[in-house]
């Protein structure tokens, strides 16, 4: 059994038995070897269910929103991406830091469940070591810059407007409007999504390319300065729309316009589009 | 038996395109689905079931029901849009064939025939190809389906290696086979059928579920569910829909489009009440509909064991694990 898993069970058992938390969220084994879905454990005798392997792909933090007024504390296993997601949720006023015990795990990357190679979202990860934690498991590593994660965007930017439009039209023609991308996303934490406000008329409920594009592009804009680059949206999209290319285009533009900003790396620095400053660029005025 | 050599497959299909919109399994842009013969992509006759189910040929994702004009606040003209073409689904797998039977029950029986569905169904022909290999996620056999074929298809084909065995199972199927006469040869070959490696015991499950409505297992199983529409939109039998209007100036249309019982706003009523307020009620409803309510009403399971939801649920909510768990919990009730 791997060292991280042993430690996870030990820590979870301690936190639960001491009553410091009344549940922990980690991962367990699914039916197939390449499936390690999230696990919710409230009983210290059940910590053996917890596992750590290369398929622990799902983010844990978003689950904190399921019952926001929960009385007890949650012990949350958090890799680098989950830690940034926690900061995201704290900063957005969605969860309180004091209600979570963060058990950081220094992550070395997960595998794609189909190709069995390093998962795309992990190849592009800049902060594998949690940026916020109470306890830490594993050996921390320094953040890595990974400028190559903007390669696909740079290539796309070279194309003519017509080509870009065709590319995204073709992608969103595939969209089945399952909203998995939104529902898994820690930055998508609006109490009511614009996509669900049918009566207001932002978005029609019709499933077709035009409305799919309105959904996909609006969602990307809504989280432009708040996407923590966890890559979960692209991972869960059942039809393989390269959503990270959209997100990264916006992240790249924001970095160009407002300087070096990495969402969720801390919970203090205000997101560029959520703050007001007199020296903001006004190129459109 | 009639045998269609694989070398003649294209010709066999080409002969149908004049009269029918022929839908075949295709792989395009990383997604497999039934697409019109000749559209972009790679034919996928050898793969097992497609990622997207064939249900949209009978029950489109978005369907205009009628159009209207308005003048002086009066409706001046209503045009019903009920367009059905002659379609063939060529290469449907037995699980998906069964799913059409389930949809038939919903849209055509018990005294309520949905005219939009009905007109498409009347003009639909099905050519089923039996499975020679199963995916690790296939469990159709446990749901009472034979991977070798389905008696409800107009034509049943089975892959023999170099050709397909062809059996007409209906009058319309017979007519198609007639068109292929010169393409068919006679022979005797053994039909090999897949056997599912994934198995569940469905015996008594609907009755067991009837005793577990208030059980805590729904809370437990649903915790990880993110309430997306992946399982329902990929499921060949899910058939929830919504209706809405789209207005432009003085004209508009009423359409219906797919909806999902897993969405948080699906069961919200005017005034705000929601009988299924959290994901545990929603997930319970989905599974009970699949495994209990439908068999009580129509005498068959609404899950056909195609495995799509097992593959694509982002968090691996697994109906086969649920069935196992139901058996376990029911033993303790
Ligand atoms: S948009 Fe995608 S990558 Fe960004 S935070 Fe949301 S799920 Fe993660
Ligand atoms: S996950 Fe993919 S298919 Fe589903 S709504 Fe998002 S972009 Fe569309
Ligand atoms: S519930 Fe899942 S396995 Fe059953 S028919 Fe639907 S998609 Fe297929
Ligand atoms: S069971 Fe899975 S696919 Fe279905 S709504 Fe829940 S998370 Fe989405």
Short mmCIF file of N, CA and C in Angstrom, two decimals, chain B residues 93-246:
data_model
loop_
_atom_site.label_atom_id
_atom_site.label_comp_id
_atom_site.label_asym_id
_atom_site.label_seq_id
_atom_site.Cartn_x
_atom_site.Cartn_y
_atom_site.Cartn_z
N UNK B 93 -27.53 -1.67 -32.17
CA UNK B 93 -27.17 -2.83 -31.35
C UNK B 93 -28.40 -3.30 -30.57
N UNK B 94 -28.39 -4.55 -30.13
CA UNK B 94 -29.58 -5.07 -29.43
C UNK B 94 -30.04 -4.23 -28.24
N UNK B 95 -29.10 -3.67 -27.46
CA UNK B 95 -29.51 -2.87 -26.30
C UNK B 95 -30.31 -1.65 -26.77
N UNK B 96 -29.82 -1.00 -27.83
CA UNK B 96 -30.49 0.20 -28.32
C UNK B 96 -31.81 -0.15 -29.00
N UNK B 97 -31.87 -1.33 -29.59
CA UNK B 97 -33.13 -1.78 -30.20
C UNK B 97 -34.18 -1.91 -29.10
N UNK B 98 -33.75 -2.49 -27.98
CA UNK B 98 -34.67 -2.62 -26.85
C UNK B 98 -35.09 -1.23 -26.34
N UNK B 99 -34.16 -0.27 -26.41
CA UNK B 99 -34.50 1.08 -25.91
C UNK B 99 -35.63 1.68 -26.75
N UNK B 100 -35.67 1.34 -28.03
CA UNK B 100 -36.75 1.86 -28.87
C UNK B 100 -38.08 1.24 -28.43
N UNK B 101 -38.03 -0.01 -28.03
CA UNK B 101 -39.25 -0.63 -27.51
C UNK B 101 -39.74 0.09 -26.25
N UNK B 102 -38.80 0.48 -25.41
CA UNK B 102 -39.18 1.22 -24.20
C UNK B 102 -39.81 2.56 -24.58
N UNK B 103 -39.19 3.26 -25.53
CA UNK B 103 -39.74 4.55 -25.95
C UNK B 103 -41.11 4.36 -26.58
N UNK B 104 -41.29 3.27 -27.33
CA UNK B 104 -42.61 2.98 -27.91
C UNK B 104 -43.66 2.89 -26.81
N UNK B 105 -43.32 2.19 -25.73
CA UNK B 105 -44.27 2.07 -24.62
C UNK B 105 -44.68 3.45 -24.10
N UNK B 106 -43.67 4.31 -23.95
CA UNK B 106 -43.93 5.63 -23.37
C UNK B 106 -44.79 6.48 -24.31
N UNK B 107 -44.39 6.52 -25.57
CA UNK B 107 -45.00 7.49 -26.48
C UNK B 107 -46.21 6.96 -27.25
N UNK B 108 -46.43 5.64 -27.20
CA UNK B 108 -47.50 5.12 -28.05
C UNK B 108 -48.58 4.32 -27.32
N UNK B 109 -48.34 3.94 -26.08
CA UNK B 109 -49.30 3.02 -25.45
C UNK B 109 -50.11 3.70 -24.35
N UNK B 110 -50.96 2.92 -23.72
CA UNK B 110 -51.80 3.36 -22.59
C UNK B 110 -52.76 4.48 -23.00
N UNK B 111 -53.14 4.46 -24.26
CA UNK B 111 -54.16 5.40 -24.69
C UNK B 111 -53.66 6.79 -25.06
N UNK B 112 -52.36 7.04 -24.92
CA UNK B 112 -51.84 8.35 -25.32
C UNK B 112 -50.78 8.16 -26.40
N UNK B 113 -51.12 8.46 -27.62
CA UNK B 113 -50.10 8.35 -28.66
C UNK B 113 -49.57 9.75 -28.96
N UNK B 114 -48.27 9.90 -28.88
CA UNK B 114 -47.64 11.17 -29.19
C UNK B 114 -47.50 11.24 -30.71
N UNK B 115 -48.23 12.16 -31.33
CA UNK B 115 -48.29 12.13 -32.80
C UNK B 115 -46.92 12.39 -33.43
N UNK B 116 -46.12 13.23 -32.79
CA UNK B 116 -44.80 13.54 -33.36
C UNK B 116 -43.92 12.30 -33.35
N UNK B 117 -43.97 11.59 -32.26
CA UNK B 117 -43.19 10.35 -32.17
C UNK B 117 -43.76 9.32 -33.13
N UNK B 118 -45.07 9.23 -33.14
CA UNK B 118 -45.75 8.21 -33.93
C UNK B 118 -45.42 8.32 -35.41
N UNK B 119 -45.46 9.55 -35.94
CA UNK B 119 -45.22 9.66 -37.38
C UNK B 119 -43.78 9.28 -37.73
N UNK B 120 -42.86 9.54 -36.82
CA UNK B 120 -41.48 9.14 -37.11
C UNK B 120 -41.31 7.63 -36.95
N UNK B 121 -41.96 7.10 -35.95
CA UNK B 121 -41.81 5.66 -35.68
C UNK B 121 -42.37 4.83 -36.82
N UNK B 122 -43.48 5.29 -37.39
CA UNK B 122 -44.10 4.56 -38.49
C UNK B 122 -43.19 4.47 -39.70
N UNK B 123 -42.35 5.49 -39.85
CA UNK B 123 -41.49 5.54 -41.03
C UNK B 123 -40.07 5.07 -40.72
N UNK B 124 -39.88 4.45 -39.59
CA UNK B 124 -38.54 4.00 -39.20
C UNK B 124 -38.34 2.52 -39.46
N UNK B 125 -37.20 2.19 -40.05
CA UNK B 125 -36.80 0.80 -40.20
C UNK B 125 -35.52 0.58 -39.40
N UNK B 126 -35.39 -0.60 -38.84
CA UNK B 126 -34.21 -0.85 -38.03
C UNK B 126 -33.46 -2.08 -38.55
N UNK B 127 -32.16 -1.91 -38.67
CA UNK B 127 -31.29 -3.03 -39.03
C UNK B 127 -30.35 -3.24 -37.86
N UNK B 128 -30.55 -4.34 -37.16
CA UNK B 128 -29.77 -4.59 -35.94
C UNK B 128 -28.56 -5.45 -36.28
N UNK B 129 -27.41 -5.09 -35.75
CA UNK B 129 -26.23 -5.95 -35.88
C UNK B 129 -25.92 -6.53 -34.50
N UNK B 130 -25.89 -7.85 -34.43
CA UNK B 130 -25.60 -8.52 -33.16
C UNK B 130 -24.16 -8.25 -32.74
N UNK B 131 -23.91 -8.28 -31.44
CA UNK B 131 -22.56 -7.97 -30.95
C UNK B 131 -21.71 -9.23 -30.89
N UNK B 132 -20.50 -9.12 -31.41
CA UNK B 132 -19.58 -10.25 -31.32
C UNK B 132 -18.57 -10.03 -30.19
N UNK B 133 -18.47 -8.78 -29.74
CA UNK B 133 -17.64 -8.56 -28.56
C UNK B 133 -18.36 -7.56 -27.65
N UNK B 134 -18.15 -7.74 -26.36
CA UNK B 134 -18.82 -6.80 -25.44
C UNK B 134 -17.76 -5.93 -24.79
N UNK B 135 -18.16 -4.75 -24.41
CA UNK B 135 -17.27 -3.85 -23.66
C UNK B 135 -17.32 -4.26 -22.19
N UNK B 136 -16.29 -3.90 -21.43
CA UNK B 136 -16.32 -4.25 -20.00
C UNK B 136 -17.55 -3.66 -19.29
N UNK B 137 -18.13 -2.61 -19.87
CA UNK B 137 -19.27 -1.94 -19.23
C UNK B 137 -20.62 -2.46 -19.72
N UNK B 138 -20.64 -3.36 -20.69
CA UNK B 138 -21.91 -3.89 -21.20
C UNK B 138 -22.50 -4.89 -20.21
N UNK B 139 -23.79 -4.73 -19.91
CA UNK B 139 -24.45 -5.75 -19.07
C UNK B 139 -25.87 -6.01 -19.56
N UNK B 140 -26.07 -5.92 -20.87
CA UNK B 140 -27.40 -6.11 -21.44
C UNK B 140 -27.98 -7.48 -21.12
N UNK B 141 -27.11 -8.51 -21.11
CA UNK B 141 -27.59 -9.87 -20.83
C UNK B 141 -28.32 -9.93 -19.49
N UNK B 142 -27.77 -9.24 -18.51
CA UNK B 142 -28.42 -9.25 -17.18
C UNK B 142 -29.75 -8.54 -17.22
N UNK B 143 -29.96 -7.69 -18.23
CA UNK B 143 -31.23 -6.98 -18.34
C UNK B 143 -32.17 -7.72 -19.31
N UNK B 144 -31.87 -8.97 -19.56
CA UNK B 144 -32.76 -9.82 -20.36
C UNK B 144 -32.63 -9.62 -21.85
N UNK B 145 -31.51 -9.06 -22.30
CA UNK B 145 -31.33 -8.81 -23.73
C UNK B 145 -30.29 -9.78 -24.27
N UNK B 146 -30.52 -10.23 -25.48
CA UNK B 146 -29.59 -11.16 -26.09
C UNK B 146 -28.61 -10.37 -26.98
N UNK B 147 -27.32 -10.39 -26.64
CA UNK B 147 -26.35 -9.62 -27.43
C UNK B 147 -26.30 -10.07 -28.89
N UNK B 148 -26.81 -11.24 -29.20
CA UNK B 148 -26.75 -11.75 -30.58
C UNK B 148 -27.76 -11.06 -31.48
N UNK B 149 -28.83 -10.52 -30.90
CA UNK B 149 -29.81 -9.89 -31.78
C UNK B 149 -31.09 -9.53 -31.05
N UNK B 150 -31.99 -8.88 -31.80
CA UNK B 150 -33.25 -8.44 -31.19
C UNK B 150 -34.39 -8.73 -32.15
N UNK B 151 -35.41 -9.40 -31.66
CA UNK B 151 -36.51 -9.81 -32.53
C UNK B 151 -37.34 -8.62 -33.02
N UNK B 152 -37.16 -7.47 -32.39
CA UNK B 152 -37.95 -6.31 -32.78
C UNK B 152 -37.41 -5.57 -33.99
N UNK B 153 -36.20 -5.92 -34.43
CA UNK B 153 -35.62 -5.21 -35.57
C UNK B 153 -36.25 -5.71 -36.87
N UNK B 154 -36.31 -4.85 -37.87
CA UNK B 154 -36.86 -5.28 -39.15
C UNK B 154 -35.91 -6.25 -39.85
N UNK B 155 -34.62 -5.98 -39.69
CA UNK B 155 -33.63 -6.91 -40.23
C UNK B 155 -32.61 -7.20 -39.13
N UNK B 156 -32.26 -8.45 -39.00
CA UNK B 156 -31.22 -8.81 -38.04
C UNK B 156 -29.99 -9.26 -38.82
N UNK B 157 -28.86 -8.63 -38.52
CA UNK B 157 -27.62 -9.07 -39.16
C UNK B 157 -26.65 -9.55 -38.07
N UNK B 158 -25.79 -10.50 -38.47
CA UNK B 158 -24.76 -10.96 -37.55
C UNK B 158 -23.43 -11.05 -38.27
N UNK B 159 -22.43 -10.52 -37.61
CA UNK B 159 -21.10 -10.49 -38.19
C UNK B 159 -20.50 -11.90 -38.19
N UNK B 160 -20.14 -12.40 -39.38
CA UNK B 160 -19.57 -13.74 -39.47
C UNK B 160 -18.07 -13.67 -39.78
N UNK B 161 -17.52 -12.49 -39.80
CA UNK B 161 -16.10 -12.32 -40.14
C UNK B 161 -15.98 -11.64 -41.49
N UNK B 162 -16.21 -12.41 -42.57
CA UNK B 162 -16.07 -11.81 -43.90
C UNK B 162 -17.40 -11.26 -44.42
N UNK B 163 -18.48 -11.60 -43.75
CA UNK B 163 -19.78 -11.12 -44.19
C UNK B 163 -20.77 -11.08 -43.03
N UNK B 164 -22.01 -10.73 -43.37
CA UNK B 164 -23.05 -10.69 -42.35
C UNK B 164 -24.15 -11.68 -42.70
N UNK B 165 -24.63 -12.41 -41.73
CA UNK B 165 -25.85 -13.17 -41.93
C UNK B 165 -26.99 -12.16 -41.94
N UNK B 166 -27.95 -12.31 -42.82
CA UNK B 166 -29.05 -11.36 -42.93
C UNK B 166 -30.38 -12.09 -42.77
N UNK B 167 -31.18 -11.65 -41.81
CA UNK B 167 -32.49 -12.27 -41.62
C UNK B 167 -33.55 -11.17 -41.57
N UNK B 168 -34.52 -11.26 -42.47
CA UNK B 168 -35.62 -10.29 -42.42
C UNK B 168 -36.58 -10.74 -41.34
N UNK B 169 -37.02 -9.80 -40.50
CA UNK B 169 -37.88 -10.18 -39.38
C UNK B 169 -39.25 -9.50 -39.47
N UNK B 170 -39.48 -8.75 -40.57
CA UNK B 170 -40.77 -8.10 -40.74
C UNK B 170 -41.02 -7.95 -42.23
N UNK B 171 -42.22 -7.56 -42.57
CA UNK B 171 -42.57 -7.33 -43.98
C UNK B 171 -41.65 -6.27 -44.60
N UNK B 172 -41.49 -5.14 -43.89
CA UNK B 172 -40.64 -4.08 -44.45
C UNK B 172 -39.20 -4.54 -44.54
N UNK B 173 -38.78 -5.35 -43.60
CA UNK B 173 -37.43 -5.89 -43.65
C UNK B 173 -37.26 -6.78 -44.87
N UNK B 174 -38.30 -7.58 -45.13
CA UNK B 174 -38.30 -8.48 -46.28
C UNK B 174 -38.12 -7.69 -47.58
N UNK B 175 -38.83 -6.56 -47.65
CA UNK B 175 -38.75 -5.73 -48.86
C UNK B 175 -37.33 -5.20 -49.10
N UNK B 176 -36.67 -4.86 -48.02
CA UNK B 176 -35.28 -4.39 -48.16
C UNK B 176 -34.40 -5.54 -48.65
N UNK B 177 -34.57 -6.68 -48.03
CA UNK B 177 -33.74 -7.83 -48.40
C UNK B 177 -33.92 -8.18 -49.88
N UNK B 178 -35.14 -7.99 -50.36
CA UNK B 178 -35.41 -8.21 -51.79
C UNK B 178 -34.50 -7.33 -52.66
N UNK B 179 -34.35 -6.08 -52.24
CA UNK B 179 -33.52 -5.14 -52.99
C UNK B 179 -32.06 -5.59 -53.05
N UNK B 180 -31.67 -6.43 -52.09
CA UNK B 180 -30.27 -6.85 -51.98
C UNK B 180 -30.03 -8.20 -52.66
N UNK B 181 -31.08 -8.75 -53.23
CA UNK B 181 -31.06 -10.12 -53.72
C UNK B 181 -29.75 -10.53 -54.38
N UNK B 182 -29.34 -9.72 -55.37
CA UNK B 182 -28.14 -10.08 -56.13
C UNK B 182 -26.85 -9.87 -55.33
N UNK B 183 -26.96 -9.24 -54.16
CA UNK B 183 -25.76 -9.03 -53.34
C UNK B 183 -25.57 -10.15 -52.32
N UNK B 184 -26.60 -10.96 -52.16
CA UNK B 184 -26.55 -11.97 -51.10
C UNK B 184 -26.10 -13.32 -51.65
N UNK B 185 -25.38 -14.06 -50.80
CA UNK B 185 -25.05 -15.43 -51.17
C UNK B 185 -25.67 -16.35 -50.13
N UNK B 186 -25.67 -17.62 -50.41
CA UNK B 186 -26.24 -18.58 -49.46
C UNK B 186 -25.10 -19.30 -48.75
N UNK B 187 -25.32 -19.66 -47.51
CA UNK B 187 -24.27 -20.40 -46.81
C UNK B 187 -24.75 -20.85 -45.44
N UNK B 188 -23.93 -21.60 -44.78
CA UNK B 188 -24.22 -22.03 -43.42
C UNK B 188 -23.00 -21.69 -42.58
N UNK B 189 -23.17 -20.77 -41.66
CA UNK B 189 -22.04 -20.46 -40.79
C UNK B 189 -22.55 -20.24 -39.38
N UNK B 190 -21.69 -20.51 -38.44
CA UNK B 190 -22.13 -20.40 -37.06
C UNK B 190 -22.08 -18.93 -36.61
N UNK B 191 -23.13 -18.50 -35.95
CA UNK B 191 -23.17 -17.13 -35.45
C UNK B 191 -22.52 -17.09 -34.06
N UNK B 192 -21.52 -16.24 -33.95
CA UNK B 192 -20.87 -16.09 -32.64
C UNK B 192 -21.46 -14.86 -31.96
N UNK B 193 -21.83 -14.99 -30.72
CA UNK B 193 -22.38 -13.83 -30.02
C UNK B 193 -21.52 -13.52 -28.80
N UNK B 194 -21.50 -12.26 -28.46
CA UNK B 194 -20.75 -11.82 -27.30
C UNK B 194 -21.44 -12.30 -26.03
N UNK B 195 -20.66 -12.35 -24.99
CA UNK B 195 -21.25 -12.60 -23.69
C UNK B 195 -20.73 -11.51 -22.76
N UNK B 196 -21.60 -10.91 -21.97
CA UNK B 196 -21.16 -9.79 -21.13
C UNK B 196 -20.30 -10.29 -19.97
N UNK B 197 -19.23 -9.56 -19.71
CA UNK B 197 -18.42 -9.92 -18.54
C UNK B 197 -18.99 -9.27 -17.28
N UNK B 198 -19.70 -8.17 -17.48
CA UNK B 198 -20.31 -7.49 -16.32
C UNK B 198 -21.70 -8.10 -16.12
N UNK B 199 -21.93 -8.56 -14.91
CA UNK B 199 -23.22 -9.20 -14.66
C UNK B 199 -23.86 -8.63 -13.39
N UNK B 200 -25.17 -8.49 -13.43
CA UNK B 200 -25.90 -8.14 -12.21
C UNK B 200 -27.07 -9.10 -12.09
N UNK B 201 -27.56 -9.24 -10.89
CA UNK B 201 -28.70 -10.12 -10.66
C UNK B 201 -29.94 -9.25 -10.49
N UNK B 202 -30.76 -9.21 -11.52
CA UNK B 202 -31.95 -8.35 -11.50
C UNK B 202 -33.17 -9.04 -10.89
N UNK B 203 -33.00 -10.29 -10.58
CA UNK B 203 -34.12 -11.06 -10.07
C UNK B 203 -34.72 -10.44 -8.80
N UNK B 204 -35.96 -9.99 -8.88
CA UNK B 204 -36.62 -9.44 -7.70
C UNK B 204 -36.25 -8.01 -7.36
N UNK B 205 -35.39 -7.39 -8.15
CA UNK B 205 -34.93 -6.03 -7.82
C UNK B 205 -36.08 -5.01 -7.78
N UNK B 206 -37.03 -5.02 -8.74
CA UNK B 206 -38.13 -4.05 -8.65
C UNK B 206 -38.90 -4.17 -7.33
N UNK B 207 -39.14 -5.38 -6.90
CA UNK B 207 -39.86 -5.60 -5.63
C UNK B 207 -39.02 -5.12 -4.45
N UNK B 208 -37.73 -5.38 -4.51
CA UNK B 208 -36.86 -4.93 -3.41
C UNK B 208 -36.87 -3.41 -3.33
N UNK B 209 -36.78 -2.77 -4.48
CA UNK B 209 -36.74 -1.31 -4.50
C UNK B 209 -38.01 -0.72 -3.89
N UNK B 210 -39.12 -1.41 -4.09
CA UNK B 210 -40.38 -0.91 -3.55
C UNK B 210 -40.33 -0.80 -2.02
N UNK B 211 -39.42 -1.53 -1.39
CA UNK B 211 -39.33 -1.48 0.07
C UNK B 211 -38.25 -0.50 0.53
N UNK B 212 -37.52 0.10 -0.41
CA UNK B 212 -36.35 0.88 -0.01
C UNK B 212 -36.48 2.38 -0.28
N UNK B 213 -37.71 2.83 -0.52
CA UNK B 213 -37.90 4.24 -0.89
C UNK B 213 -37.28 5.20 0.11
N UNK B 214 -37.46 4.90 1.39
CA UNK B 214 -36.95 5.82 2.42
C UNK B 214 -35.56 5.44 2.93
N UNK B 215 -34.93 4.52 2.28
CA UNK B 215 -33.65 4.01 2.79
C UNK B 215 -32.51 5.04 2.67
N UNK B 216 -31.57 4.95 3.59
CA UNK B 216 -30.46 5.92 3.59
C UNK B 216 -29.49 5.71 2.43
N UNK B 217 -29.63 4.61 1.71
CA UNK B 217 -28.67 4.37 0.63
C UNK B 217 -28.71 5.45 -0.44
N UNK B 218 -29.86 6.09 -0.61
CA UNK B 218 -29.97 7.13 -1.65
C UNK B 218 -29.11 8.33 -1.30
N UNK B 219 -29.10 8.67 -0.02
CA UNK B 219 -28.23 9.74 0.46
C UNK B 219 -26.79 9.40 0.13
N UNK B 220 -26.44 8.19 0.49
CA UNK B 220 -25.06 7.75 0.35
C UNK B 220 -24.61 7.74 -1.12
N UNK B 221 -25.43 7.09 -1.96
CA UNK B 221 -25.05 6.94 -3.37
C UNK B 221 -25.00 8.29 -4.08
N UNK B 222 -25.86 9.21 -3.66
CA UNK B 222 -25.97 10.47 -4.40
C UNK B 222 -24.95 11.51 -3.99
N UNK B 223 -24.22 11.29 -2.87
CA UNK B 223 -23.31 12.33 -2.38
C UNK B 223 -22.35 12.81 -3.46
N UNK B 224 -21.81 11.86 -4.22
CA UNK B 224 -20.80 12.26 -5.20
C UNK B 224 -21.42 12.77 -6.50
N UNK B 225 -22.69 12.51 -6.73
CA UNK B 225 -23.35 12.93 -7.97
C UNK B 225 -23.27 14.45 -8.09
N UNK B 226 -22.93 14.95 -9.28
CA UNK B 226 -22.84 16.40 -9.46
C UNK B 226 -24.09 16.96 -10.13
N UNK B 227 -25.09 16.13 -10.33
CA UNK B 227 -26.35 16.63 -10.87
C UNK B 227 -26.25 17.15 -12.30
N UNK B 228 -25.42 16.52 -13.09
CA UNK B 228 -25.31 16.95 -14.48
C UNK B 228 -26.30 16.15 -15.32
N UNK B 229 -26.29 16.36 -16.62
CA UNK B 229 -27.23 15.61 -17.45
C UNK B 229 -26.54 14.51 -18.24
N UNK B 230 -25.31 14.18 -17.87
CA UNK B 230 -24.57 13.22 -18.68
C UNK B 230 -25.28 11.87 -18.76
N UNK B 231 -25.66 11.33 -17.60
CA UNK B 231 -26.25 9.99 -17.61
C UNK B 231 -27.57 9.99 -18.38
N UNK B 232 -28.38 11.00 -18.19
CA UNK B 232 -29.70 10.99 -18.83
C UNK B 232 -29.61 11.28 -20.32
N UNK B 233 -28.70 12.16 -20.72
CA UNK B 233 -28.61 12.50 -22.14
C UNK B 233 -27.91 11.41 -22.95
N UNK B 234 -27.07 10.62 -22.29
CA UNK B 234 -26.44 9.52 -23.01
C UNK B 234 -27.28 8.25 -22.94
N UNK B 235 -28.23 8.23 -22.05
CA UNK B 235 -29.04 7.02 -21.87
C UNK B 235 -30.00 6.88 -23.06
N UNK B 236 -30.07 5.67 -23.64
CA UNK B 236 -30.93 5.50 -24.81
C UNK B 236 -32.42 5.51 -24.47
N UNK B 237 -32.76 5.35 -23.20
CA UNK B 237 -34.19 5.27 -22.87
C UNK B 237 -34.73 6.51 -22.15
N UNK B 238 -33.85 7.36 -21.61
CA UNK B 238 -34.34 8.54 -20.89
C UNK B 238 -35.11 9.43 -21.86
N UNK B 239 -36.25 9.94 -21.42
CA UNK B 239 -37.11 10.64 -22.38
C UNK B 239 -37.78 11.87 -21.78
N UNK B 240 -37.20 12.44 -20.73
CA UNK B 240 -37.77 13.67 -20.17
C UNK B 240 -37.63 14.80 -21.19
N UNK B 241 -38.63 15.65 -21.24
CA UNK B 241 -38.50 16.82 -22.11
C UNK B 241 -39.20 18.02 -21.50
N UNK B 242 -38.92 19.16 -22.05
CA UNK B 242 -39.55 20.40 -21.63
C UNK B 242 -40.13 21.04 -22.89
N UNK B 243 -41.09 21.93 -22.72
CA UNK B 243 -41.61 22.67 -23.87
C UNK B 243 -41.48 24.16 -23.58
N UNK B 244 -41.16 24.90 -24.62
CA UNK B 244 -41.01 26.33 -24.43
C UNK B 244 -41.31 27.02 -25.77
N UNK B 245 -41.32 28.33 -25.75
CA UNK B 245 -41.58 29.04 -26.99
C UNK B 245 -40.39 29.92 -27.34
N UNK B 246 -40.28 30.20 -28.60
CA UNK B 246 -39.26 31.12 -29.08
C UNK B 246 -39.96 32.15 -29.95
#
